[in-house]
mmCIF file of C-alpha atoms in Angstrom:
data_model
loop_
_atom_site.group_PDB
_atom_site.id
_atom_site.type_symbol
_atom_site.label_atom_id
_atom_site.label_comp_id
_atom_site.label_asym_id
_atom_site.label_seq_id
_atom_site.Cartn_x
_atom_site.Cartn_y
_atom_site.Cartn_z
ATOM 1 C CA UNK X 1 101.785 111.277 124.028
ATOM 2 C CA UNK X 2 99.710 110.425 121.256
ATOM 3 C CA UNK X 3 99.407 107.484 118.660
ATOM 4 C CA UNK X 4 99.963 108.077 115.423
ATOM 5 C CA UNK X 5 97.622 105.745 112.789
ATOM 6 C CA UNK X 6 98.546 106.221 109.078
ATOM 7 C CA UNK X 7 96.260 103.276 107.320
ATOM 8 C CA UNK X 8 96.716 103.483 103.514
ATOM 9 C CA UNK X 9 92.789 102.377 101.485
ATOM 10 C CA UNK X 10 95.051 101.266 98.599
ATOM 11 C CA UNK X 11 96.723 98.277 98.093
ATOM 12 C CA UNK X 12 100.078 97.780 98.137
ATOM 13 C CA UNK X 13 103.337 95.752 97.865
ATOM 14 C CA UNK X 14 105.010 94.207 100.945
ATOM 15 C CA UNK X 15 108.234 95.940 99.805
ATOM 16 C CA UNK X 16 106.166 99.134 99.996
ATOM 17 C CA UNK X 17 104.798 98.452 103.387
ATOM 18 C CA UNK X 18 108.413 98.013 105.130
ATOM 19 C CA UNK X 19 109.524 100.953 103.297
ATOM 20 C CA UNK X 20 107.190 102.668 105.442
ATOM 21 C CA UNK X 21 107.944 101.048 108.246
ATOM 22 C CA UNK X 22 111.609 101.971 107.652
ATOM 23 C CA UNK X 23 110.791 105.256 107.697
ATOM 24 C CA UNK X 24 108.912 105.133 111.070
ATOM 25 C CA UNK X 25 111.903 103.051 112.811
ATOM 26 C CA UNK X 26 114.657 105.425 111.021
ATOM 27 C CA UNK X 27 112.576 108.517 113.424
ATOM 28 C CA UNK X 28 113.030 106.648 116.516
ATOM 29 C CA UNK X 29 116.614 105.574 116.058
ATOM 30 C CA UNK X 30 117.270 109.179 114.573
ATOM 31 C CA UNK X 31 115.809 110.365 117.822
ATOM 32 C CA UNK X 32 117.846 108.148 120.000
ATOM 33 C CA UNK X 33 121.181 108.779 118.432
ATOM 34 C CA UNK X 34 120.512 112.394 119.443
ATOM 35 C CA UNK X 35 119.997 111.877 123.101
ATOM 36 C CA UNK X 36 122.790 109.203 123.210
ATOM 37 C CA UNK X 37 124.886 112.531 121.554
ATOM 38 C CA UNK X 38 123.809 114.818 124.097
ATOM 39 C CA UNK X 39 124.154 112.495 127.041
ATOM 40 C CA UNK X 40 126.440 109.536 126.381
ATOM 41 C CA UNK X 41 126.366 108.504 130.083
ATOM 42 C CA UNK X 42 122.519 107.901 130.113
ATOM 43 C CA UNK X 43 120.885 107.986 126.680
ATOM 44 C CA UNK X 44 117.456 106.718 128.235
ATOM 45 C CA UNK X 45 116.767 110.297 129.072
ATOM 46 C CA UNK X 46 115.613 112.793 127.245
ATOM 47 C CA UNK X 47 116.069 115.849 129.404
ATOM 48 C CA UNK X 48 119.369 116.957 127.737
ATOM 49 C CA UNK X 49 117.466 117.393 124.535
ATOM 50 C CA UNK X 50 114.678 120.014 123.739
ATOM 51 C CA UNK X 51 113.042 117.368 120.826
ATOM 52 C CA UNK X 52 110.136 115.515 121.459
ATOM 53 C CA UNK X 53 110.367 111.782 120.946
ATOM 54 C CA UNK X 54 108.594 110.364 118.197
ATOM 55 C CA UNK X 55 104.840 109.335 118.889
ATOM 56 C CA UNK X 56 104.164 104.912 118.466
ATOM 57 C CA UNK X 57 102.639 105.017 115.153
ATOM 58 C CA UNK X 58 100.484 102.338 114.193
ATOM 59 C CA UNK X 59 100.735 101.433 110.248
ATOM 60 C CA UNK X 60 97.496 99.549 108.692
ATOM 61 C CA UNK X 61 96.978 97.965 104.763
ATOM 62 C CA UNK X 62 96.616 95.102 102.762
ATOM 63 C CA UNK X 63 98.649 93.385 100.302
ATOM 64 C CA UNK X 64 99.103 92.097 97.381
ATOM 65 C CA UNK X 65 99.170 87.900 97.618
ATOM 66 C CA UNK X 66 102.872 87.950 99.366
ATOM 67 C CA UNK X 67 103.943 84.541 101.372
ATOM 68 C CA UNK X 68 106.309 85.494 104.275
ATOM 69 C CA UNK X 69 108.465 83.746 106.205
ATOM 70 C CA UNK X 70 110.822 85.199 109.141
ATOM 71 C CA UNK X 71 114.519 85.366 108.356
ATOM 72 C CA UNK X 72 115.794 83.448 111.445
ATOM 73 C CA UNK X 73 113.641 80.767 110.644
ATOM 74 C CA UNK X 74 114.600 80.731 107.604
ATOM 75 C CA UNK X 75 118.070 80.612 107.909
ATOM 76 C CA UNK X 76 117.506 77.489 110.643
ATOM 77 C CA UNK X 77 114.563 75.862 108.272
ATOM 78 C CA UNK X 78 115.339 76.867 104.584
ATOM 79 C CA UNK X 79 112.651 76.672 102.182
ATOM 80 C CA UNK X 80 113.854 75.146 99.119
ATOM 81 C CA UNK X 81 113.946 77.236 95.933
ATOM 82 C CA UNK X 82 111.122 74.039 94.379
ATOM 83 C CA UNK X 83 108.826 75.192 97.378
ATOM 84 C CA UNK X 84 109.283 78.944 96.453
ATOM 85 C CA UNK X 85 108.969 78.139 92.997
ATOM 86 C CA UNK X 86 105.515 76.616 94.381
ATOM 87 C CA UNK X 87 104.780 79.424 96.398
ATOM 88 C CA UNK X 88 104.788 81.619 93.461
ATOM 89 C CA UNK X 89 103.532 79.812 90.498
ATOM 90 C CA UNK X 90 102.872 82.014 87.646
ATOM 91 C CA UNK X 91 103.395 84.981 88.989
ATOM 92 C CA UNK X 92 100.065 84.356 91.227
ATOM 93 C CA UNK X 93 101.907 85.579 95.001
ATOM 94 C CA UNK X 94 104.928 86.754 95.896
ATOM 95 C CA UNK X 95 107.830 85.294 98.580
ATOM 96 C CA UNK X 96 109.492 87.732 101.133
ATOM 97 C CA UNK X 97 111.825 86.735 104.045
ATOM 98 C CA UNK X 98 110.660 89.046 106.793
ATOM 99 C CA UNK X 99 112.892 90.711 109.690
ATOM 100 C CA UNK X 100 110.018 89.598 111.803
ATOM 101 C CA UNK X 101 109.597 86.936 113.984
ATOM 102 C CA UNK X 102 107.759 83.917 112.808
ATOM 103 C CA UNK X 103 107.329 81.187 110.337
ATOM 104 C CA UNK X 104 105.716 80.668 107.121
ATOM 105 C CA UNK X 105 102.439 83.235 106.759
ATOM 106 C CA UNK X 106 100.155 84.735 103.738
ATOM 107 C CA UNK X 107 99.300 88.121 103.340
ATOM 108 C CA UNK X 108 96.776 88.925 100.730
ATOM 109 C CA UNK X 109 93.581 91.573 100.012
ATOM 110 C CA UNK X 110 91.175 90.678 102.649
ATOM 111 C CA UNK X 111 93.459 90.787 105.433
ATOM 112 C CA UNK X 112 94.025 94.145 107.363
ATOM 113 C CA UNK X 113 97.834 94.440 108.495
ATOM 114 C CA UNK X 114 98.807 96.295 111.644
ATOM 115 C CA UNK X 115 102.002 97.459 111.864
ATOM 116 C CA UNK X 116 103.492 99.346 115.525
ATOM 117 C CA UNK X 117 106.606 101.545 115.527
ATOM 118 C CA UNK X 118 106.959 102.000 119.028
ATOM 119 C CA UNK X 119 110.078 102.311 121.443
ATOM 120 C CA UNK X 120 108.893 99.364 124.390
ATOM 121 C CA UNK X 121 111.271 101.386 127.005
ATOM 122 C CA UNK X 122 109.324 104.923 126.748
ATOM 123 C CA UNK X 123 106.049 102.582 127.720
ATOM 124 C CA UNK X 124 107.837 99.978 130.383
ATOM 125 C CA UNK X 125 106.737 97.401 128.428
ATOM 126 C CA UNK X 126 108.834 93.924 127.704
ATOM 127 C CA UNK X 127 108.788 92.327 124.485
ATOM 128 C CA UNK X 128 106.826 89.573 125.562
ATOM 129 C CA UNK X 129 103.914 91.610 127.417
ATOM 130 C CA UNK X 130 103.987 93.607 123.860
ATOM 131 C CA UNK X 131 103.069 90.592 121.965
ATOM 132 C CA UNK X 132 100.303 90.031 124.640
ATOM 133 C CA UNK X 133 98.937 93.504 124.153
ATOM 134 C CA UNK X 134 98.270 92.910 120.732
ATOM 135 C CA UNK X 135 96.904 89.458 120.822
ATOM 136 C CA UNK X 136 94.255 91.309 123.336
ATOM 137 C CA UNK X 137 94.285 94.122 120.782
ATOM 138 C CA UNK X 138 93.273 91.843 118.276
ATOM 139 C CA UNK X 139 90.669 89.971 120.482
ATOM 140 C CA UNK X 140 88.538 93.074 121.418
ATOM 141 C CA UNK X 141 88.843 94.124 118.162
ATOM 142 C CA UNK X 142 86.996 91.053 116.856
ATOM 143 C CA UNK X 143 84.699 90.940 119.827
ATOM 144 C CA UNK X 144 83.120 94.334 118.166
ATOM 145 C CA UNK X 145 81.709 92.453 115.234
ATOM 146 C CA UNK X 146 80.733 89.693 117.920
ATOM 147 C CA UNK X 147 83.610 86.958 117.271
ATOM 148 C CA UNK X 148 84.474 85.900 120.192
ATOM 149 C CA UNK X 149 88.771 84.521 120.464
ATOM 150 C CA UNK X 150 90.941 83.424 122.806
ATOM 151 C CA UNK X 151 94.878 83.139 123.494
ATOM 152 C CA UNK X 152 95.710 79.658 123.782
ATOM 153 C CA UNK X 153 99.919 78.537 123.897
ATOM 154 C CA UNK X 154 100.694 78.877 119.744
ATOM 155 C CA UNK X 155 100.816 82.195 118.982
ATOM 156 C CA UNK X 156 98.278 84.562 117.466
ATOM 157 C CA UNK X 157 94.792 84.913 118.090
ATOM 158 C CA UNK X 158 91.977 81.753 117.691
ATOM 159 C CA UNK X 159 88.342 81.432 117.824
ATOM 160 C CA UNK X 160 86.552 80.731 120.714
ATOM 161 C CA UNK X 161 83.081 79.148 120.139
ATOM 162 C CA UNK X 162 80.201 78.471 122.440
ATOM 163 C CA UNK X 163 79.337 74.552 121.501
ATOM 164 C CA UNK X 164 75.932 75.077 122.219
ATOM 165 C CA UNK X 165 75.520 77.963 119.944
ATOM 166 C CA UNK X 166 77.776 76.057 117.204
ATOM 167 C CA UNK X 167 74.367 74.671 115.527
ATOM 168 C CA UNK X 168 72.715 77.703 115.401
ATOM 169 C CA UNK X 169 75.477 80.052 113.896
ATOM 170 C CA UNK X 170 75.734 80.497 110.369
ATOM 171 C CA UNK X 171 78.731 79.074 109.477
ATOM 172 C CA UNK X 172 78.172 76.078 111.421
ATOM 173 C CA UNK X 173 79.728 73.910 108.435
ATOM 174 C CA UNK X 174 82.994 74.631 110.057
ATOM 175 C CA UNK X 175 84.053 71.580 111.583
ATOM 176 C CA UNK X 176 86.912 72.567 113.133
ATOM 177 C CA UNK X 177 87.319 73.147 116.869
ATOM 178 C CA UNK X 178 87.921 76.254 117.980
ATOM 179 C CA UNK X 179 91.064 75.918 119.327
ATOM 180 C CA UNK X 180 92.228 74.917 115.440
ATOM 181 C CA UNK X 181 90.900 77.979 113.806
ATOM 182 C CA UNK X 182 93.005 80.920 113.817
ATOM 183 C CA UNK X 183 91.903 84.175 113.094
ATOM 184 C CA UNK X 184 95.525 86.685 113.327
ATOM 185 C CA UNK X 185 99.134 85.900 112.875
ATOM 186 C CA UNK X 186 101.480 87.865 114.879
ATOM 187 C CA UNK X 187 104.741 87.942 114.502
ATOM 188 C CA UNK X 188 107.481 91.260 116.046
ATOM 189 C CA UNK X 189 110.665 92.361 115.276
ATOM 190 C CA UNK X 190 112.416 94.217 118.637
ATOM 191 C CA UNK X 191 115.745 96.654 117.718
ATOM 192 C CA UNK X 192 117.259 98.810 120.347
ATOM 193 C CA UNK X 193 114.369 98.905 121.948
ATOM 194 C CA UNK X 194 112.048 99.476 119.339
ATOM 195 C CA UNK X 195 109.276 97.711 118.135
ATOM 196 C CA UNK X 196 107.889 96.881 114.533
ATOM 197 C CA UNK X 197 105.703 94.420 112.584
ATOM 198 C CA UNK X 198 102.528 93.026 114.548
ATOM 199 C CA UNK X 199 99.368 91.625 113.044
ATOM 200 C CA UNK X 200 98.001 89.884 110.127
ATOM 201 C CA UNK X 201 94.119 90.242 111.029
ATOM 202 C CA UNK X 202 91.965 88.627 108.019
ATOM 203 C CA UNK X 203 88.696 89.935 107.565
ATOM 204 C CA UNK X 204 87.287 88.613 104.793
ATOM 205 C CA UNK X 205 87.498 86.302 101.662
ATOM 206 C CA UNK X 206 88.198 89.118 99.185
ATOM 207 C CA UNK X 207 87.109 88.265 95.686
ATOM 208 C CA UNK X 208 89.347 88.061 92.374
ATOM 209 C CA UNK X 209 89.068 90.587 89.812
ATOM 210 C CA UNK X 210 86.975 89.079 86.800
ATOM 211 C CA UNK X 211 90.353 89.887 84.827
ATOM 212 C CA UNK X 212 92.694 87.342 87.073
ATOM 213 C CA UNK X 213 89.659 85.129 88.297
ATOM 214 C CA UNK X 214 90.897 82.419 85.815
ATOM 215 C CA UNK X 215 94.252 82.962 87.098
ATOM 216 C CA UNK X 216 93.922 81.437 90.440
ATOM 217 C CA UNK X 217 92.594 77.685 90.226
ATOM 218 C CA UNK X 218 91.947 75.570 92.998
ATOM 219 C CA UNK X 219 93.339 71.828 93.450
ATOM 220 C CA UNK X 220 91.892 68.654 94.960
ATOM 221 C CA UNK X 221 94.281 69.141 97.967
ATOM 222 C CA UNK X 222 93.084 72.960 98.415
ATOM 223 C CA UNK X 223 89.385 72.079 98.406
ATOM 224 C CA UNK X 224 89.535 69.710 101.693
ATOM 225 C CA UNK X 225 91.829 72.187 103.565
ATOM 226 C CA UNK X 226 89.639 73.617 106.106
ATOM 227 C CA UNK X 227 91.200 77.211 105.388
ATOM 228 C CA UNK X 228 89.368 76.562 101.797
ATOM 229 C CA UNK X 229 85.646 78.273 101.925
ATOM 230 C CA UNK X 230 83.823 76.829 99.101
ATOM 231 C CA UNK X 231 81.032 79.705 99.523
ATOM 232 C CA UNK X 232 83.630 82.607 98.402
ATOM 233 C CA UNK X 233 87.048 80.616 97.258
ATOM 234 C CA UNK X 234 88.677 83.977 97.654
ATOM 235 C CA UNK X 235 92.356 85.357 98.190
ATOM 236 C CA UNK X 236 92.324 83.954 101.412
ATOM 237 C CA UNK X 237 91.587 80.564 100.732
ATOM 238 C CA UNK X 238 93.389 79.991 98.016
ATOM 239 C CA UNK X 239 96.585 81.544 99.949
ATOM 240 C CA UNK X 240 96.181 79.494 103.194
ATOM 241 C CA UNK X 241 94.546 76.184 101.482
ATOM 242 C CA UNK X 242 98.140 75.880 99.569
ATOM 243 C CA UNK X 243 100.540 76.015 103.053
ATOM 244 C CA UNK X 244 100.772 75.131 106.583
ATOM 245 C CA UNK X 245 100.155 78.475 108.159
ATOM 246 C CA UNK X 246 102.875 79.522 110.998
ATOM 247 C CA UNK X 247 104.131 75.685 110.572
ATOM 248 C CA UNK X 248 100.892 74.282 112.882
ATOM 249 C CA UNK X 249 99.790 71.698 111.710
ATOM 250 C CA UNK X 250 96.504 70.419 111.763
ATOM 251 C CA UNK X 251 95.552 73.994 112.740
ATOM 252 C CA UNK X 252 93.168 76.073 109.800
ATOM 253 C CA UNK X 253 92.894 80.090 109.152
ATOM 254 C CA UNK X 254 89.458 81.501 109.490
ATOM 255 C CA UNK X 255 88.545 85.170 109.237
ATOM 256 C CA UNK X 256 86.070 87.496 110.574
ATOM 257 C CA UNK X 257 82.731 87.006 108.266
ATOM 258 C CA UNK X 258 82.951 83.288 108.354
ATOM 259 C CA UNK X 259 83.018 83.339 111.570
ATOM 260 C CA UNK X 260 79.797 85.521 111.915
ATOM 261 C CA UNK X 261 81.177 88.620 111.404
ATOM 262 C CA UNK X 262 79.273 88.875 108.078
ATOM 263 C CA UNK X 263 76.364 87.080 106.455
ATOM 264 C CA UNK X 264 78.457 86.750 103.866
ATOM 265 C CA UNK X 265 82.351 85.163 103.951
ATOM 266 C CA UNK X 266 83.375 87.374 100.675
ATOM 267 C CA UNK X 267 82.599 90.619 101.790
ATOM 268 C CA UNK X 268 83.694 92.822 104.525
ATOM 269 C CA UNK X 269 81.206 92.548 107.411
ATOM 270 C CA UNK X 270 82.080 96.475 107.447
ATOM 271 C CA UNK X 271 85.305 98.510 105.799
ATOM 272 C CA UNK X 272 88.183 97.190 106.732
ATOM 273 C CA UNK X 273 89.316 100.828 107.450
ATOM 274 C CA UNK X 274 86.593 100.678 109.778
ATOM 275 C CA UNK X 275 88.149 97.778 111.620
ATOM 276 C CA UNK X 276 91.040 99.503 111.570
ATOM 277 C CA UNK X 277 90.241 102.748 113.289
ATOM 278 C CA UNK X 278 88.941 99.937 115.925
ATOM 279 C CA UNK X 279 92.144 98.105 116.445
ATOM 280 C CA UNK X 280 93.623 101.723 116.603
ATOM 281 C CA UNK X 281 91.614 102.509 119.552
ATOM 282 C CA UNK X 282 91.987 98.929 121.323
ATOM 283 C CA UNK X 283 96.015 99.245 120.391
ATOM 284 C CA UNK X 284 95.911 102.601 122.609
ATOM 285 C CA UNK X 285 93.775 101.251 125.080
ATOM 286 C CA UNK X 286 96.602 98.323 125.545
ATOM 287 C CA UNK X 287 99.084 100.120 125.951
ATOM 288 C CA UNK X 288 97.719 102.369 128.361
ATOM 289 C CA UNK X 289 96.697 98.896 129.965
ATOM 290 C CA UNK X 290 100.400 97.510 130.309
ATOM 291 C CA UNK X 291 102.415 100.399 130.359
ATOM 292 C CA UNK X 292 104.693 101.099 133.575
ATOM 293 C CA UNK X 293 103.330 102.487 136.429
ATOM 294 C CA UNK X 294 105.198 106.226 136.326
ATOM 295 C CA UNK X 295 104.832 106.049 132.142
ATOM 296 C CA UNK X 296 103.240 108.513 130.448
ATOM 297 C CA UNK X 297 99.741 107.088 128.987
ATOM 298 C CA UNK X 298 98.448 107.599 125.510
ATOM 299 C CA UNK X 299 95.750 110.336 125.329
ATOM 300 C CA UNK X 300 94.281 109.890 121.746
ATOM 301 C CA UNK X 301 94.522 108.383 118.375
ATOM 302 C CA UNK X 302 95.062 110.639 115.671
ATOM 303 C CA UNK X 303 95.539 110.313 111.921
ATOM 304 C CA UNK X 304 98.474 111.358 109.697
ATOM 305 C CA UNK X 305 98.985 110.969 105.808
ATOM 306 C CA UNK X 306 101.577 108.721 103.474
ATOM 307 C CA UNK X 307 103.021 111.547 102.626
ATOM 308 C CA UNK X 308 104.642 112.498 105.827
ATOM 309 C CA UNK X 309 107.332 109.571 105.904
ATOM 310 C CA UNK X 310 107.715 108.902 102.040
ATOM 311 C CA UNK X 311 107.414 111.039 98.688
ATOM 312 C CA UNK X 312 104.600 110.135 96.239
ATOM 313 C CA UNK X 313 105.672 106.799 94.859
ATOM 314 C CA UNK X 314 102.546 105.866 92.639
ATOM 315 C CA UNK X 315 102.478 102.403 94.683
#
């Protein structure tokens, strides 16, 4: 077994980005409607069929500004068509309900995506040690550019600082404990057995295009949020200064070069293809690390193209 990694440079839409993940699910339940039709009486095996099952694929990108929120949530906590009005003023972000788990979140350029197609049974893994894996995922991934982050009992992944270093780091403006800044959303969806969705890593304050700079104003109320950076004032913290991220409140969003990741908090402290090859490798690694005993581990990462779940689109 081997994990697939298609991570598209470009951006695109959020309705692009679960068309592709449609496409990865549709394999898996494709594959297990043809076991269940070759053995109805235990369609958890696969030794009736001569087809291979389909690899985990991970699916990495960035966005256009898209607010998401997910769909049983919403349905129990409705956001009012004034506050999606809000959400996308002018045309400035989008709104989405997800089929994810999870409240309120912003996607936005700036912020790498992760996406894993995988079926949990082929692994042994539960739904709940899946979210684990990728909060550890996530954490090793950030400890590569030296930003250190914890698990703590909300969700997602948070800073973890050293107080006596706090001083001495370049971004020591940040007032914030480190318990309060959080650095990944994650948020699953789990269908026969398959997983899909995952993480919402954000990697740096991406700039606005000269063209839409004027565009994208901030207000009194933005400025003392502590996701606002007054150093870049980016996609990122306009996005997060204007909501209460994953309904915490009092909490902040932080990303990886302001928290040292970078010298500087609006540009990538490396590609953010780069950082996604490395959550890639750290995704494999987890799942090799909390699979079942007799499962069959994951040997490699390996790369395949757009093309080979959806025709050219021009997205």
């Amino acid at each position: 077994m081997r994990l697939a990694h298609l991570h598209i440079p470009r951006l695109i839409s959020y309705g692009h980005s679960l068309a592709l993940q449609n496409a990865l699910l549709q394999r898996q339940f494709n594959y297990k409607d043809t076991i269940r039709a070759h053995n109805p009486v235990n369609s958890s095996s696969s030794s009736s069929s001569s087809s291979s099952p389909p690899d985990p694929t991970l699916l990495t990108f960035s966005t256009d500004p898209t607010y998401t929120v997910g769909r049983r949530h919403l349905l129990a906590n409705p956001i009012s068509q004034s506050q999606q009005d809000f959400l996308t003023a002018d045309g400035l972000a989008n709104f989405r309900a997800s089929p994810r788990g999870g409240l309120l979140t912003y996607h936005a350029p700036g912020q790498l995506t992760g996406y894993v197609v995988a079926d949990l049974r082929r692994h042994g893994i539960t739904a709940r040690c899946w979210v684990k894996m990728l909060e550890e995922s996530v954490m090793r991934t950030c400890g590569t550019w030296e930003v250190q982050t914890m698990r703590t009992d909300d969700p997602g992944v948070w800073i973890k600082d050293d107080e006596k270093d706090q001083d001495e780091r370049p971004n020591s403006k940040l007032t914030k404990n480190s318990k309060d800044r959080k650095i990944c959303a994650i948020g699953v969806q789990v269908s026969r057995g398959i997983t899909s969705h995952g993480v919402g890593l954000n990697v740096f304050d991406a700039p606005f295009p000269p063209s839409l700079k004027d565009g994208y104003k901030f207000t009194e109320a933005q400025k003392q949020s502590q996701s606002y950076d007054q150093r870049s004032k980016g996609y990122l913290s306009w996005g997060f200064s204007r909501i209460v991220a994953c309904g915490l409140e009092g909490k902040s969003v932080t990303w990886l070069a302001r928290e040292g990741g970078g010298q500087d908090a609006s540009q990538p402290p490396t590609l953010i293809e780069d950082v996604a090859d490395v959550f890639a490798r750290e995704v494999m690694l987890g799942i090799n690390k909390m699979k079942g005993q007799e499962k069959e581990a994951v040997k490699e990462v390996y790369r395949i193209d757009e093309s080979d779940l959806l025709p050219a689109t021009g997205d």
